[in-house]
Amino acid sequence: MGDDLFFALLFVAISVTMNLVLAIAWFRSTRRASRFEKRLFAAPPTFDRRVEHLESVLDSVAGQVDRLANGQEFLSRIMGGAEHPRSGAPAGRDPPLTSTTPWREDVLPPSS
Protein backbone atom coordinates (compact mmCIF):
# COMPACT_ATOMS: atom_id res chain seq x y z
CA MET A 1 0.00 0.00 0.00
CA GLY A 2 2.89 2.35 0.68
CA ASP A 3 4.22 2.03 -2.87
CA ASP A 4 0.81 2.75 -4.42
CA LEU A 5 0.39 5.88 -2.34
CA PHE A 6 3.90 7.05 -3.22
CA PHE A 7 3.28 6.69 -6.98
CA ALA A 8 -0.11 8.39 -6.71
CA LEU A 9 1.40 11.37 -4.88
CA LEU A 10 4.30 11.51 -7.36
CA PHE A 11 1.83 11.56 -10.29
CA VAL A 12 -0.24 14.33 -8.66
CA ALA A 13 2.86 16.40 -7.89
CA ILE A 14 4.14 16.10 -11.47
CA SER A 15 0.76 16.96 -13.01
CA VAL A 16 0.27 19.98 -10.71
CA THR A 17 3.79 21.21 -11.49
CA MET A 18 3.24 20.81 -15.25
CA ASN A 19 -0.11 22.62 -15.06
CA LEU A 20 1.49 25.54 -13.22
CA VAL A 21 4.34 25.73 -15.73
CA LEU A 22 1.92 25.68 -18.67
CA ALA A 23 -0.28 28.36 -17.06
CA ILE A 24 2.70 30.65 -16.50
CA ALA A 25 3.95 30.07 -20.05
CA TRP A 26 0.49 30.79 -21.49
CA PHE A 27 0.20 34.02 -19.50
CA ARG A 28 3.66 35.26 -20.55
CA SER A 29 3.15 34.34 -24.22
CA THR A 30 -0.18 36.17 -24.47
CA ARG A 31 1.35 39.23 -22.85
CA ARG A 32 4.31 39.10 -25.23
CA ALA A 33 2.03 38.61 -28.25
CA SER A 34 -0.12 41.61 -27.31
CA ARG A 35 2.98 43.81 -26.95
CA PHE A 36 4.24 42.60 -30.32
CA GLU A 37 0.89 43.34 -32.01
CA LYS A 38 0.81 46.85 -30.56
CA ARG A 39 4.31 47.51 -31.84
CA LEU A 40 3.56 45.92 -35.22
CA PHE A 41 0.38 47.86 -35.95
CA ALA A 42 1.56 51.21 -34.63
CA ALA A 43 2.64 52.98 -37.82
CA PRO A 44 5.57 55.33 -37.32
CA PRO A 45 5.16 58.81 -38.78
CA THR A 46 7.90 58.19 -41.34
CA PHE A 47 5.85 55.33 -42.76
CA ASP A 48 2.95 57.67 -43.55
CA ARG A 49 5.27 60.09 -45.31
CA ARG A 50 6.79 57.26 -47.32
CA VAL A 51 3.37 56.03 -48.41
CA GLU A 52 2.34 59.54 -49.48
CA HIS A 53 5.58 59.94 -51.42
CA LEU A 54 5.08 56.56 -53.08
CA GLU A 55 1.52 57.49 -54.08
CA SER A 56 2.68 60.75 -55.64
CA VAL A 57 5.45 58.97 -57.56
CA LEU A 58 2.98 56.38 -58.84
CA ASP A 59 0.61 59.12 -59.95
CA SER A 60 3.36 60.84 -61.91
CA VAL A 61 4.41 57.54 -63.52
CA ALA A 62 0.78 56.90 -64.49
CA GLY A 63 0.64 60.34 -66.12
CA GLN A 64 3.82 59.64 -68.09
CA VAL A 65 2.48 56.28 -69.27
CA ASP A 66 -0.74 57.98 -70.36
CA ARG A 67 1.25 60.55 -72.33
CA LEU A 68 3.24 57.77 -74.00
CA ALA A 69 0.04 55.92 -74.93
CA ASN A 70 -1.45 59.10 -76.44
CA GLY A 71 1.73 59.66 -78.43
CA GLN A 72 1.64 56.09 -79.73
CA GLU A 73 -1.99 56.50 -80.81
CA PHE A 74 -1.11 59.76 -82.56
CA LEU A 75 1.79 58.16 -84.41
CA SER A 76 -0.39 55.23 -85.42
CA ARG A 77 -2.97 57.62 -86.88
CA ILE A 78 -0.34 59.58 -88.78
CA MET A 79 1.37 56.48 -90.19
CA GLY A 80 -1.94 54.87 -91.18
CA GLY A 81 -3.51 57.70 -93.19
CA ALA A 82 -7.29 57.24 -93.43
CA GLU A 83 -8.55 55.23 -90.53
CA HIS A 84 -10.68 52.14 -90.22
CA PRO A 85 -13.68 53.04 -88.01
CA ARG A 86 -12.83 50.58 -85.24
CA SER A 87 -9.13 49.84 -85.23
CA GLY A 88 -7.45 52.78 -86.92
CA ALA A 89 -6.40 50.73 -89.98
CA PRO A 90 -6.57 52.39 -93.43
CA ALA A 91 -9.99 52.22 -95.06
CA GLY A 92 -10.47 49.43 -97.61
CA ARG A 93 -8.17 47.01 -95.80
CA ASP A 94 -8.85 44.68 -92.92
CA PRO A 95 -7.44 45.83 -89.61
CA PRO A 96 -3.90 44.56 -88.99
CA LEU A 97 -3.32 41.71 -86.56
CA THR A 98 -0.66 43.64 -84.67
CA SER A 99 0.51 47.22 -84.61
CA THR A 100 3.21 47.89 -87.18
CA THR A 101 6.32 49.96 -87.25
CA PRO A 102 8.16 50.89 -90.47
CA TRP A 103 11.13 48.57 -89.93
CA ARG A 104 9.02 45.54 -88.95
CA GLU A 105 6.54 45.41 -91.85
CA ASP A 106 8.40 42.49 -93.43
CA VAL A 107 7.55 40.31 -90.43
CA LEU A 108 3.75 40.73 -90.61
CA PRO A 109 1.66 38.28 -92.69
CA PRO A 110 0.58 39.62 -96.09
CA SER A 111 -2.82 41.28 -96.10
CA SER A 112 -5.43 39.96 -98.51
PDB file of C-alpha atoms in Angstrom:
ATOM      1  CA  MET A   1       0.000   0.000   0.000  1.00  0.00           C
ATOM      2  CA  GLY A   2       2.887   2.347   0.679  1.00  0.00           C
ATOM      3  CA  ASP A   3       4.223   2.034  -2.867  1.00  0.00           C
ATOM      4  CA  ASP A   4       0.812   2.748  -4.419  1.00  0.00           C
ATOM      5  CA  LEU A   5       0.391   5.880  -2.341  1.00  0.00           C
ATOM      6  CA  PHE A   6       3.902   7.051  -3.225  1.00  0.00           C
ATOM      7  CA  PHE A   7       3.283   6.692  -6.984  1.00  0.00           C
ATOM      8  CA  ALA A   8      -0.109   8.385  -6.714  1.00  0.00           C
ATOM      9  CA  LEU A   9       1.404  11.366  -4.878  1.00  0.00           C
ATOM     10  CA  LEU A  10       4.297  11.505  -7.363  1.00  0.00           C
ATOM     11  CA  PHE A  11       1.830  11.558 -10.286  1.00  0.00           C
ATOM     12  CA  VAL A  12      -0.238  14.331  -8.657  1.00  0.00           C
ATOM     13  CA  ALA A  13       2.859  16.395  -7.888  1.00  0.00           C
ATOM     14  CA  ILE A  14       4.139  16.103 -11.468  1.00  0.00           C
ATOM     15  CA  SER A  15       0.764  16.962 -13.012  1.00  0.00           C
ATOM     16  CA  VAL A  16       0.267  19.977 -10.710  1.00  0.00           C
ATOM     17  CA  THR A  17       3.794  21.214 -11.491  1.00  0.00           C
ATOM     18  CA  MET A  18       3.239  20.810 -15.252  1.00  0.00           C
ATOM     19  CA  ASN A  19      -0.112  22.621 -15.064  1.00  0.00           C
ATOM     20  CA  LEU A  20       1.492  25.537 -13.222  1.00  0.00           C
ATOM     21  CA  VAL A  21       4.345  25.728 -15.731  1.00  0.00           C
ATOM     22  CA  LEU A  22       1.921  25.681 -18.670  1.00  0.00           C
ATOM     23  CA  ALA A  23      -0.280  28.357 -17.061  1.00  0.00           C
ATOM     24  CA  ILE A  24       2.697  30.648 -16.495  1.00  0.00           C
ATOM     25  CA  ALA A  25       3.953  30.065 -20.051  1.00  0.00           C
ATOM     26  CA  TRP A  26       0.494  30.793 -21.486  1.00  0.00           C
ATOM     27  CA  PHE A  27       0.199  34.020 -19.503  1.00  0.00           C
ATOM     28  CA  ARG A  28       3.660  35.257 -20.551  1.00  0.00           C
ATOM     29  CA  SER A  29       3.147  34.337 -24.219  1.00  0.00           C
ATOM     30  CA  THR A  30      -0.183  36.171 -24.473  1.00  0.00           C
ATOM     31  CA  ARG A  31       1.352  39.233 -22.847  1.00  0.00           C
ATOM     32  CA  ARG A  32       4.314  39.103 -25.229  1.00  0.00           C
ATOM     33  CA  ALA A  33       2.030  38.610 -28.253  1.00  0.00           C
ATOM     34  CA  SER A  34      -0.121  41.609 -27.313  1.00  0.00           C
ATOM     35  CA  ARG A  35       2.983  43.805 -26.949  1.00  0.00           C
ATOM     36  CA  PHE A  36       4.238  42.599 -30.319  1.00  0.00           C
ATOM     37  CA  GLU A  37       0.894  43.342 -32.008  1.00  0.00           C
ATOM     38  CA  LYS A  38       0.808  46.849 -30.559  1.00  0.00           C
ATOM     39  CA  ARG A  39       4.309  47.507 -31.840  1.00  0.00           C
ATOM     40  CA  LEU A  40       3.558  45.922 -35.221  1.00  0.00           C
ATOM     41  CA  PHE A  41       0.377  47.861 -35.952  1.00  0.00           C
ATOM     42  CA  ALA A  42       1.561  51.212 -34.634  1.00  0.00           C
ATOM     43  CA  ALA A  43       2.644  52.985 -37.816  1.00  0.00           C
ATOM     44  CA  PRO A  44       5.567  55.330 -37.320  1.00  0.00           C
ATOM     45  CA  PRO A  45       5.157  58.814 -38.780  1.00  0.00           C
ATOM     46  CA  THR A  46       7.901  58.187 -41.337  1.00  0.00           C
ATOM     47  CA  PHE A  47       5.847  55.330 -42.758  1.00  0.00           C
ATOM     48  CA  ASP A  48       2.948  57.674 -43.550  1.00  0.00           C
ATOM     49  CA  ARG A  49       5.269  60.091 -45.307  1.00  0.00           C
ATOM     50  CA  ARG A  50       6.792  57.261 -47.319  1.00  0.00           C
ATOM     51  CA  VAL A  51       3.365  56.034 -48.411  1.00  0.00           C
ATOM     52  CA  GLU A  52       2.344  59.537 -49.480  1.00  0.00           C
ATOM     53  CA  HIS A  53       5.584  59.936 -51.423  1.00  0.00           C
ATOM     54  CA  LEU A  54       5.080  56.556 -53.083  1.00  0.00           C
ATOM     55  CA  GLU A  55       1.522  57.488 -54.079  1.00  0.00           C
ATOM     56  CA  SER A  56       2.683  60.748 -55.641  1.00  0.00           C
ATOM     57  CA  VAL A  57       5.450  58.972 -57.559  1.00  0.00           C
ATOM     58  CA  LEU A  58       2.983  56.380 -58.840  1.00  0.00           C
ATOM     59  CA  ASP A  59       0.606  59.118 -59.945  1.00  0.00           C
ATOM     60  CA  SER A  60       3.364  60.843 -61.909  1.00  0.00           C
ATOM     61  CA  VAL A  61       4.409  57.542 -63.519  1.00  0.00           C
ATOM     62  CA  ALA A  62       0.784  56.898 -64.491  1.00  0.00           C
ATOM     63  CA  GLY A  63       0.642  60.337 -66.119  1.00  0.00           C
ATOM     64  CA  GLN A  64       3.824  59.637 -68.094  1.00  0.00           C
ATOM     65  CA  VAL A  65       2.478  56.276 -69.273  1.00  0.00           C
ATOM     66  CA  ASP A  66      -0.738  57.983 -70.361  1.00  0.00           C
ATOM     67  CA  ARG A  67       1.254  60.546 -72.330  1.00  0.00           C
ATOM     68  CA  LEU A  68       3.239  57.770 -74.004  1.00  0.00           C
ATOM     69  CA  ALA A  69       0.041  55.924 -74.926  1.00  0.00           C
ATOM     70  CA  ASN A  70      -1.447  59.098 -76.441  1.00  0.00           C
ATOM     71  CA  GLY A  71       1.728  59.661 -78.435  1.00  0.00           C
ATOM     72  CA  GLN A  72       1.637  56.093 -79.726  1.00  0.00           C
ATOM     73  CA  GLU A  73      -1.988  56.495 -80.807  1.00  0.00           C
ATOM     74  CA  PHE A  74      -1.114  59.762 -82.558  1.00  0.00           C
ATOM     75  CA  LEU A  75       1.790  58.160 -84.414  1.00  0.00           C
ATOM     76  CA  SER A  76      -0.393  55.232 -85.422  1.00  0.00           C
ATOM     77  CA  ARG A  77      -2.971  57.616 -86.876  1.00  0.00           C
ATOM     78  CA  ILE A  78      -0.339  59.581 -88.782  1.00  0.00           C
ATOM     79  CA  MET A  79       1.370  56.483 -90.190  1.00  0.00           C
ATOM     80  CA  GLY A  80      -1.939  54.874 -91.184  1.00  0.00           C
ATOM     81  CA  GLY A  81      -3.512  57.701 -93.190  1.00  0.00           C
ATOM     82  CA  ALA A  82      -7.290  57.240 -93.432  1.00  0.00           C
ATOM     83  CA  GLU A  83      -8.549  55.230 -90.533  1.00  0.00           C
ATOM     84  CA  HIS A  84     -10.685  52.136 -90.222  1.00  0.00           C
ATOM     85  CA  PRO A  85     -13.676  53.042 -88.005  1.00  0.00           C
ATOM     86  CA  ARG A  86     -12.828  50.576 -85.244  1.00  0.00           C
ATOM     87  CA  SER A  87      -9.129  49.836 -85.234  1.00  0.00           C
ATOM     88  CA  GLY A  88      -7.445  52.781 -86.916  1.00  0.00           C
ATOM     89  CA  ALA A  89      -6.405  50.734 -89.977  1.00  0.00           C
ATOM     90  CA  PRO A  90      -6.567  52.388 -93.427  1.00  0.00           C
ATOM     91  CA  ALA A  91      -9.993  52.216 -95.058  1.00  0.00           C
ATOM     92  CA  GLY A  92     -10.468  49.435 -97.615  1.00  0.00           C
ATOM     93  CA  ARG A  93      -8.167  47.007 -95.796  1.00  0.00           C
ATOM     94  CA  ASP A  94      -8.851  44.675 -92.916  1.00  0.00           C
ATOM     95  CA  PRO A  95      -7.442  45.828 -89.613  1.00  0.00           C
ATOM     96  CA  PRO A  96      -3.901  44.559 -88.989  1.00  0.00           C
ATOM     97  CA  LEU A  97      -3.325  41.706 -86.560  1.00  0.00           C
ATOM     98  CA  THR A  98      -0.657  43.636 -84.669  1.00  0.00           C
ATOM     99  CA  SER A  99       0.510  47.220 -84.607  1.00  0.00           C
ATOM    100  CA  THR A 100       3.206  47.889 -87.184  1.00  0.00           C
ATOM    101  CA  THR A 101       6.321  49.965 -87.246  1.00  0.00           C
ATOM    102  CA  PRO A 102       8.164  50.886 -90.469  1.00  0.00           C
ATOM    103  CA  TRP A 103      11.127  48.575 -89.925  1.00  0.00           C
ATOM    104  CA  ARG A 104       9.023  45.541 -88.953  1.00  0.00           C
ATOM    105  CA  GLU A 105       6.540  45.412 -91.854  1.00  0.00           C
ATOM    106  CA  ASP A 106       8.398  42.493 -93.432  1.00  0.00           C
ATOM    107  CA  VAL A 107       7.549  40.306 -90.431  1.00  0.00           C
ATOM    108  CA  LEU A 108       3.752  40.730 -90.613  1.00  0.00           C
ATOM    109  CA  PRO A 109       1.658  38.279 -92.688  1.00  0.00           C
ATOM    110  CA  PRO A 110       0.582  39.625 -96.087  1.00  0.00           C
ATOM    111  CA  SER A 111      -2.825  41.282 -96.104  1.00  0.00           C
ATOM    112  CA  SER A 112      -5.431  39.958 -98.511  1.00  0.00           C
TER     113      SER A 112
END
